[in-house]
Coordinates of C-alpha atoms in Angstrom, one line a residue:
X1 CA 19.1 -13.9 25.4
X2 CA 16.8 -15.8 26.7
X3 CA 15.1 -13.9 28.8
X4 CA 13.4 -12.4 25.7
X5 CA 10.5 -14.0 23.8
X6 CA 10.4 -15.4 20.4
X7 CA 7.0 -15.1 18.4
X8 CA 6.4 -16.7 15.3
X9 CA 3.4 -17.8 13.2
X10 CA 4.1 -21.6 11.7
X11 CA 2.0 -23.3 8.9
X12 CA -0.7 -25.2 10.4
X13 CA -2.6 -26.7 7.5
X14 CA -2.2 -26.1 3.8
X15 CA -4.9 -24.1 2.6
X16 CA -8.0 -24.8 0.0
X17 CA -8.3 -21.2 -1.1
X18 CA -7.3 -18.9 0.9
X19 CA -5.0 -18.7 4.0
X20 CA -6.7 -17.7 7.0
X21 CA -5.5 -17.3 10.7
X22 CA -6.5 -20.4 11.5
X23 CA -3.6 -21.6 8.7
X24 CA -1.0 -20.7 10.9
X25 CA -0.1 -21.6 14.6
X26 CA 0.5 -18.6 16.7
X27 CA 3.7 -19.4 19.7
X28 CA 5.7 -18.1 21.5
X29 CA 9.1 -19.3 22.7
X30 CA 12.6 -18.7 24.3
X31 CA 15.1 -16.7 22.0
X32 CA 17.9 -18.9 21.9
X33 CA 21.8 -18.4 21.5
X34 CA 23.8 -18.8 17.8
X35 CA 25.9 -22.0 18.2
X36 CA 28.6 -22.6 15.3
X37 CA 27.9 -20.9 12.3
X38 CA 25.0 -19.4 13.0
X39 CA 23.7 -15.6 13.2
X40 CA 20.8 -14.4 15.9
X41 CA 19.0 -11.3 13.7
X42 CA 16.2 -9.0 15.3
X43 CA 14.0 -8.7 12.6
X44 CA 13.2 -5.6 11.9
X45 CA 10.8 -5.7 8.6
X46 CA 9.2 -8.5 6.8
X47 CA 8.4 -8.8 2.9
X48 CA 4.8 -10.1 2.2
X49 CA 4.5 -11.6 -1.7
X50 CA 2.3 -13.2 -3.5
X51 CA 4.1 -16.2 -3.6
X52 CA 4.0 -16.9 -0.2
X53 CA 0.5 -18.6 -1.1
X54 CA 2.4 -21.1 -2.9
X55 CA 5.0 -22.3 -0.5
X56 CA 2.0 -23.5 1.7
X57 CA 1.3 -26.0 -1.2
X58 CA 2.8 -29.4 -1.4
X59 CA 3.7 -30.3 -4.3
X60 CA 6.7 -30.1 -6.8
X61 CA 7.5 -26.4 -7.4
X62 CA 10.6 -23.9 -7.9
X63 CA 11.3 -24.1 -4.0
X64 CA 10.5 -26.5 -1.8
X65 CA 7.4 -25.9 0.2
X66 CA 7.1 -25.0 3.9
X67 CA 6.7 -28.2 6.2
X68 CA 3.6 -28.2 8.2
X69 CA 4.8 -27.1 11.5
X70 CA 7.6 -25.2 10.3
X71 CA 7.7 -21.4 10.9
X72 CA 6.3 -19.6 7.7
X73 CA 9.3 -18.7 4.9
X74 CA 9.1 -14.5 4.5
X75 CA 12.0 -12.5 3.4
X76 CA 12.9 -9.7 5.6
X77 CA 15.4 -7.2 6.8
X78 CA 17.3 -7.2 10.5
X79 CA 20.2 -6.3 12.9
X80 CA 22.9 -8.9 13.9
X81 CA 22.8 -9.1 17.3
X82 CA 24.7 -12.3 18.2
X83 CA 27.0 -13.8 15.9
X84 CA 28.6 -17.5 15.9
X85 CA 29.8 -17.0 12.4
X86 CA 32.7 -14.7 11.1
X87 CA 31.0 -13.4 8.2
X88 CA 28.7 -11.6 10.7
X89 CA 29.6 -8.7 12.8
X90 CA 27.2 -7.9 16.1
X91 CA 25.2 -4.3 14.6
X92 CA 25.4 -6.0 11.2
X93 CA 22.0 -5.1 8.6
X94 CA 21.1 -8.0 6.6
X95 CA 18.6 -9.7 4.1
X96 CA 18.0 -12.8 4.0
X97 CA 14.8 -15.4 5.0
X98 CA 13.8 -14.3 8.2
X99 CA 10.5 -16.1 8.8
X100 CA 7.8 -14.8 9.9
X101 CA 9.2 -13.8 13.8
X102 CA 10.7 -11.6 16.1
X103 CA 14.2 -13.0 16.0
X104 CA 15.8 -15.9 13.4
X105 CA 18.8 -18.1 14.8
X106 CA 20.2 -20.3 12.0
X107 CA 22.7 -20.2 9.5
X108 CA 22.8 -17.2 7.2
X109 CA 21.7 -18.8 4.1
X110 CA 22.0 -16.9 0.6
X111 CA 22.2 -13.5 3.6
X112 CA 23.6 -10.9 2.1
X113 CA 24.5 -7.2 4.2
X114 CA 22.2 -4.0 3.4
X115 CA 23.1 -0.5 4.9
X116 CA 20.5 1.6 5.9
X117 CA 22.8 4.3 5.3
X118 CA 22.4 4.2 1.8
X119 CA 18.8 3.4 1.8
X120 CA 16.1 3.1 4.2
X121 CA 15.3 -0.8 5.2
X122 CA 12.3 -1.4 3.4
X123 CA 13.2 -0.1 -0.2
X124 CA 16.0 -3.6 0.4
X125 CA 12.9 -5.5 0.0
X126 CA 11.5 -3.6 -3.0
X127 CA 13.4 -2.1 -5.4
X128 CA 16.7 -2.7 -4.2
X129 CA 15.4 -6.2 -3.3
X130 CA 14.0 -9.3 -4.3
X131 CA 11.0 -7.4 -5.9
X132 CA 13.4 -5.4 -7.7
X133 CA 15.3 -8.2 -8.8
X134 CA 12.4 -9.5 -10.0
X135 CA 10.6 -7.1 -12.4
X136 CA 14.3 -6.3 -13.8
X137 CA 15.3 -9.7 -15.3
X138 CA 11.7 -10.3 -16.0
X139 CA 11.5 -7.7 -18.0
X140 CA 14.9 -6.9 -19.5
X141 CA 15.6 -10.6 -20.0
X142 CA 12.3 -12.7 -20.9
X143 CA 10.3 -9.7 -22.1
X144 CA 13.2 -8.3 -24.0
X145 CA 11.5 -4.9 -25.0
X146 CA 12.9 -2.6 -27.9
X147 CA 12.5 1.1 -27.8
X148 CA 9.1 2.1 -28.8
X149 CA 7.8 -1.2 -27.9
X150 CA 4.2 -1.4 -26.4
X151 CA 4.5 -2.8 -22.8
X152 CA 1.5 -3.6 -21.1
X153 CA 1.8 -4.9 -17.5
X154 CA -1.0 -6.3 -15.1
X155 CA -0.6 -5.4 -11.3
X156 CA 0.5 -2.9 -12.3
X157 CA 0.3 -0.6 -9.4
X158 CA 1.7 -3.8 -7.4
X159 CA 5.1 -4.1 -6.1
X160 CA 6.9 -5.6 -9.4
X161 CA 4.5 -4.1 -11.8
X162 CA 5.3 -0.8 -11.2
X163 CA 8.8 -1.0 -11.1
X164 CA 9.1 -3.1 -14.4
X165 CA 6.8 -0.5 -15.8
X166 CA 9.1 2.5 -14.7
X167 CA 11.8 0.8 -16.0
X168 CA 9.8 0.0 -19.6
X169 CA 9.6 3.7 -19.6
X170 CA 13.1 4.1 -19.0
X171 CA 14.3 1.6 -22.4
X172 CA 12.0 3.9 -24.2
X173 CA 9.0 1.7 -24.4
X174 CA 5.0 3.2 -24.8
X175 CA 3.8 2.1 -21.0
X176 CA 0.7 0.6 -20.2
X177 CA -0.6 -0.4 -16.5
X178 CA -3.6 -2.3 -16.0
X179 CA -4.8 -1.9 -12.3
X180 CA -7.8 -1.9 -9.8
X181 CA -8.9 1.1 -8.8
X182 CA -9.2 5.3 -9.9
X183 CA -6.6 6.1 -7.4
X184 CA -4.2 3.2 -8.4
X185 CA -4.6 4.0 -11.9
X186 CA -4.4 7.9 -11.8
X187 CA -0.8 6.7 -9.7
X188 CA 0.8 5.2 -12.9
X189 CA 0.4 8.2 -15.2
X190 CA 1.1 11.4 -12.4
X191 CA 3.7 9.9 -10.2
X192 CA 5.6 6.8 -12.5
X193 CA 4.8 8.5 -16.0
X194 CA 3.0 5.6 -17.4
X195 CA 1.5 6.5 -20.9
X196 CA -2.0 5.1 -19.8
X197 CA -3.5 3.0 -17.5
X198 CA -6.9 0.3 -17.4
X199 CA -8.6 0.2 -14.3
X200 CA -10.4 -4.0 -14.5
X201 CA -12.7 -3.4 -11.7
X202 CA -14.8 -0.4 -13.4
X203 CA -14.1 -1.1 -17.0
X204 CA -13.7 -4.1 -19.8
X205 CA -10.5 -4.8 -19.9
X206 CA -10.6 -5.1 -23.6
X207 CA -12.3 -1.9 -24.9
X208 CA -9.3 -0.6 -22.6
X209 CA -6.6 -2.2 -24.6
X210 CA -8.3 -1.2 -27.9
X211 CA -8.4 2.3 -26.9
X212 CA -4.7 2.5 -24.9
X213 CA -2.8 -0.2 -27.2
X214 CA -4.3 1.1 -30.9
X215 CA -1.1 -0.9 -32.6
X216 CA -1.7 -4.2 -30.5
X217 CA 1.2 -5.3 -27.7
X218 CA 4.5 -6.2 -28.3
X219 CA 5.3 -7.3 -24.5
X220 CA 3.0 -8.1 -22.1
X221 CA 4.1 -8.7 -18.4
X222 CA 1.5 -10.8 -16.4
X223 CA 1.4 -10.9 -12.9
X224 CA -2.5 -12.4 -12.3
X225 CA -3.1 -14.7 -15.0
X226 CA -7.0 -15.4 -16.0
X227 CA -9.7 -13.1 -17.6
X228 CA -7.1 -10.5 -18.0
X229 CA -4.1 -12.9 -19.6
X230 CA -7.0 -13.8 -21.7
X231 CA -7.8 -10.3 -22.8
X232 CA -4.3 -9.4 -23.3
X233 CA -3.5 -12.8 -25.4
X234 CA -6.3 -11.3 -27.8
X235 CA -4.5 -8.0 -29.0
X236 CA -0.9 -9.3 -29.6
X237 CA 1.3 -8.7 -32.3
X238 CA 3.7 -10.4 -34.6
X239 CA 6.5 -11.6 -32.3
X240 CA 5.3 -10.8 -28.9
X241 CA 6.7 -11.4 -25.9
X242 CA 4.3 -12.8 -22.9
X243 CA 6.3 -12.7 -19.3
X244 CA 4.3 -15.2 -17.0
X245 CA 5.9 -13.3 -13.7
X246 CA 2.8 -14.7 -11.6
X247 CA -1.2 -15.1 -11.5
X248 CA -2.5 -14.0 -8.5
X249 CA -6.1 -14.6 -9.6
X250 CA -5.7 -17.9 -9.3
X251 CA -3.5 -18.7 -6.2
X252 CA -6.2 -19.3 -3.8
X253 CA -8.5 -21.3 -6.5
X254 CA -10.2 -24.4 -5.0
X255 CA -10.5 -25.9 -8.1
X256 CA -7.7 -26.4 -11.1
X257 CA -6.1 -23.0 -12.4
X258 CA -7.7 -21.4 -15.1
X259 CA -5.7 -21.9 -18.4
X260 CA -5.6 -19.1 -20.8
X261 CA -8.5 -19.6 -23.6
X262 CA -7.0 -17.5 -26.4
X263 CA -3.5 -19.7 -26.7
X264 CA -4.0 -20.0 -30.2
X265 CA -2.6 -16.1 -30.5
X266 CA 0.9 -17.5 -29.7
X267 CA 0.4 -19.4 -32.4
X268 CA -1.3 -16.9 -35.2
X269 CA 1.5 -14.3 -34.1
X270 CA 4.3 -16.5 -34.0
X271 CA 4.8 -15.0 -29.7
X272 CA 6.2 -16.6 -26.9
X273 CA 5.1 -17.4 -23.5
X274 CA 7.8 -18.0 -20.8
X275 CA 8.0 -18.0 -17.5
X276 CA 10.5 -16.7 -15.0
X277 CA 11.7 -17.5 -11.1
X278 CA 13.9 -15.1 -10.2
X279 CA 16.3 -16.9 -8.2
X280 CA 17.8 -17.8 -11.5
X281 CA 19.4 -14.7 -12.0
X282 CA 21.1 -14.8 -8.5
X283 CA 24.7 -14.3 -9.6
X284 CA 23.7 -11.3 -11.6
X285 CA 21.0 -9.4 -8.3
X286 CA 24.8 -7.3 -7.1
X287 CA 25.1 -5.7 -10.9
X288 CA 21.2 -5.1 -11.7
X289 CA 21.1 -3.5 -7.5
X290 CA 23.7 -1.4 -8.7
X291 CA 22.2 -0.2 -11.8
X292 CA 18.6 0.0 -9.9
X293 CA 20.0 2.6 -7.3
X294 CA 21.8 4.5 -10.0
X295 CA 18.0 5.3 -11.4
X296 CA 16.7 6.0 -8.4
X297 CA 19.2 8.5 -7.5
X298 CA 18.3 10.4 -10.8
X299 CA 14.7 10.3 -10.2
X300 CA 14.0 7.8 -13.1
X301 CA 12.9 5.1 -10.6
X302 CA 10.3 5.1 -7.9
X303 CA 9.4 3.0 -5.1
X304 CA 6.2 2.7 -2.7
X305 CA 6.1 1.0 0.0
X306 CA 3.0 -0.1 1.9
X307 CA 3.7 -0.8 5.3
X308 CA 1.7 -2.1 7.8
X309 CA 2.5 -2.6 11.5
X310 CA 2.7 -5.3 14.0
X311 CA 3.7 -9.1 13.5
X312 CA 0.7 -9.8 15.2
X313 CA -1.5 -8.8 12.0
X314 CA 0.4 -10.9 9.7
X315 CA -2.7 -13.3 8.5
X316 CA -4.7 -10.9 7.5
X317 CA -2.2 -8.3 5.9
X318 CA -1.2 -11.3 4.0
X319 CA -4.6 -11.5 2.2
X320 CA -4.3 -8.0 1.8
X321 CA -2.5 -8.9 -1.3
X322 CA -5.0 -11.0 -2.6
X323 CA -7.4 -8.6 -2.5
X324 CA -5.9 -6.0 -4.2
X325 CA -5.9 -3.9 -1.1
X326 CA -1.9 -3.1 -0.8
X327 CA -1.0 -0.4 -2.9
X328 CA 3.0 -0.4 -3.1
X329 CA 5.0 -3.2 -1.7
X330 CA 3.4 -5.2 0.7
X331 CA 5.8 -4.8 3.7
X332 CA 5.0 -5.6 7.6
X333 CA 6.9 -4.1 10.1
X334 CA 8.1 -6.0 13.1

């Protein structure tokens, strides 16, 4: 193997603001062989999330951060194709963190086996992945809707917004995405059946929640945080339910994070604001997959995937994200 070539993008700096190209050291190196216990895996496509922002931070968080020279954390999809460790077959698909790289040789941390038979590879890092994963138990399990329950969710065209959307709509909840964009918005109604949808960049966010959400908002799953958490805080009702998934407004601040300004609505309404890392629901990802699938094979459940090509792009498909440019789930293909 070691005639073949290794690249990888490691974390040079950690950013103020934004991550640029010059955050990350571009090398390339030797592919090396497994030793004990470890897998070689030919990566084949790479998962780009928002929170990938915040593992360049140092600082106490939900996951430890990536070291500065360290190759960049990204979840991703590959073929076995050396193996040092019985659990791991040569021709083998799996899921696992991949970095962002060719090849990874380690141990097969918290890897788990796809088949591409079933699915293609990048719906395992959507909805039958980590993104998946990630609007079910935030939605089922913090936001707790009822049937007939206003759901309003930000990002909505996103990767986890629209799947926790589709799956609002499929407890029987009134649906409503907010969203950048004619195109994205028009999305949510014709092709994932939202019941209506708020575009922020060409309208006030409020005068849209007055006219989609006449009786107010019983759950309200935030993915960006600022202006529009604000907006939202201001049309709750009695008992809501706030889901702080993420804020991608404010992940590449300079300054502090902008704290919601219209708190006191938790109070006056008697809500609740919790947030949610998904790896806590680990033991559970096998049973929601399973239930996932079975919704997508009766057409109640969609998933789009933006893909982009070439490892080489990574830096700036990254900010894609931060720019609202993806539409789908932000995936790069090897």
């Amino acid at each position: 193997m070691t005639t073949q070539t290794n690249r990888q993008f490691l974390l040079a700096k950690r950013p103020v603001g934004a991550a640029t190209r010059e955050t990350f050291t571009y090398q390339e190196v030797p592919v090396g062989e497994p030793a004990a216990g470890q897998i070689l895996v030919k990566n084949e496509y790479l998962s780009l999330d928002p929170a990938m922002r915040g593992w360049m931070n140092e600082g106490k968080s939900y996951i430890p951060p990536v070291g500065l020279g360290e190759v960049m954390r990204a979840l991703g999809v590959g073929k076995v194709i050396a193996s040092n460790n019985p659990g791991f077959a040569v021709g083998d698909y799996v899921n696992g963190a991949l970095g962002v790289q060719d090849y990874f040789l380690g141990e097969p941390r918290g890897f788990y086996k796809v088949d591409p038979k079933l699915a293609p590879l990048p719906r395992y890092l959507s909805a039958l992945g980590m993104t998946g994963m990630t609007a079910y138990f935030a939605l089922l399990d913090v936001g707790a809707p009822k049937a007939g329950d206003t759901v309003v969710l930000s990002g909505a065209a996103g990767a986890v917004g629209s799947i926790a959307g589709q799956i609002a709509k499929i407890k029987g909840c009134r649906v409503v995405g907010i969203a950048g964009g004619a195109d994205k918005c028009q999305f949510l109604i014709d092709e994932l059946g939202f019941d209506g949808a708020i575009d922020y960049k060409n309208e006030d966010v409020i005068a849209g929640l007055k006219r989609e959400c006449p009786k107010g908002v019983d759950v309200y799953f935030d993915n960006v945080g600022g202006d529009i958490l604000d907006a939202v805080l201001s049309r709750l009702n009695l008992k809501a339910r706030v889901v702080i998934c993420g804020a991608i407004s404010q992940y590449n601040n300079k300054e502090a994070v902008k704290g919601p300004a219209n708190y006191l609505s938790l109070l006056v309404n008697r809500a609740r604001m919790e947030g949610f890392v998904v790896m806590d629901y680990a033991a559970q990802f096998a049973a929601a997959g399973q239930e996932m699938a079975g919704w997508m094979a009766k057409g109640q459940l969609k998933s789009k995937e933006d893909i982009v090509e070439g490892l080489e792009t990574f830096p700036e498909t990254l900010m894609k994200l931060f720019s609202g440019e993806n539409f789908g789930k932000l995936v790069l293909k090897v």
